[in-house]
Amino acid sequence: MSVQEPPKGSDSFTNCFFFLRLFSRMKRLPRLKAAEKQCEPPQQAEKPIDMDMDACKEARIEVGTGGNLKGRDDYVNDGWVVALRKSVKMLHFGSWEEKEAAAKEIKRLAEEDLKRRKTMAELGVIPPLVAMVGSEVVARQRLAVGALIELANGSFTNKALMVEAGILSRLPQNVTVLEETSKQEFARLLLSISALANSKFSLTSARIIPLVLSILESCSSIETKELCLSTLHNLSSVLDNAGSLIATGVVDNLIKLSSEKELSEKALATLGNLVVTLPGRKGLEHNATVPECLIEIMTWEEKPKCQELSAYVLMILAHQSSLQRQKMAKAGIVQVLLEVALLGSPLAQKRALKILQWFKDERQMRVGAHSGPQVGRILSVSPLSQRDVDEGKKLMKKIVKQSLYKNMETITRRANGAEDSSKLKALVISSSSKSLPY
């Protein structure tokens, strides 16, 4: 490139002034080009963030919400790009102490904005963090897990990148020796990853299920148990995972936890996903506490959602299974179903009435088989059968009277409090079914 020479015959002062003007023009040239670009219509552009390292990729510069182009200088003024640049460089090339500091800073930055989390993933921070999860140093491990939890928040792509980076193989083999806080963090990370089960992404549940059950059985925190149950619910929503879940004995754990009111809803929801499969239904039928524990849950008036879920599981078990209906009848399900049909939520009432209809149809079929003339037999009525029928009628009247009393008492208590409940009880007991207008 040729440079214009100073005029001939000029003195030293003139030459100096000439070069100063030339240098000023060259210095102003980039500013003029930048000004011309700012006059152009705003559009989305891509520019690399200079990270002084080969491992860093290009980061997008997004268009602001007001329609103005938000450039790198605006982000630098915010300070987060400078911190990110330093953290990514330390995470890739720093010592262990620098990596720990970088993981802590990345977690802080990722908490604030989803776009930042996506940018960090583009800059390749996930693989080194996944590698840190496999560290034997507990403090280093927890820093990496905390950063990954924030990076996975709201980003399907980041979760998939973690699985591709081998996060499942980096998880500890024995979580029982970990502290309660560490168990909760691992449970939260597994819950985030399990959300991939309902997507097209191929997620292997064979490694997740034993780890979740191990945390579930060894932890004492209700919050940690809720996280584990939510993870199992995500996995159970895929029917192909039912066999793997049943093989690990998850049904026994779920039935046990369903009896705890704080955890019952999540446990019953998972059982509802499993009972529609053949392995899940067999697993429930072979449990010694079924159906008694589910019938007990249906009496929880303060937990209408648990009533609905328990009625759903019982409805699936009772459908086309006379053996299960016999077990339910012996456990006293009919009276509970009548109470739910009168006082339960609309959905619980619908399911209770459906099960009652099956009991009614089965009874009619059993009675109908002996009501007509039989070939080669003398038509007679057995005294024992007649006594059973009379006892059945008395039992049904008693159940209806008890349900009616409970229904009226509940309505009165809601309207006027419990002040006249004793008078109402006396009124119902002294009244007969013939005095009712229906």
PDB file of C-alpha atoms in Angstrom, residues 8 173 324:
ATOM      1  CA  LYS A   8       8.824  18.752  -1.820  1.00  0.00           C
ATOM      2  CA  GLN A 173     -21.395 -45.819  42.527  1.00  0.00           C
ATOM      3  CA  GLN A 324     -58.773 -58.846  43.036  1.00  0.00           C
TER       4      GLN A 324
END
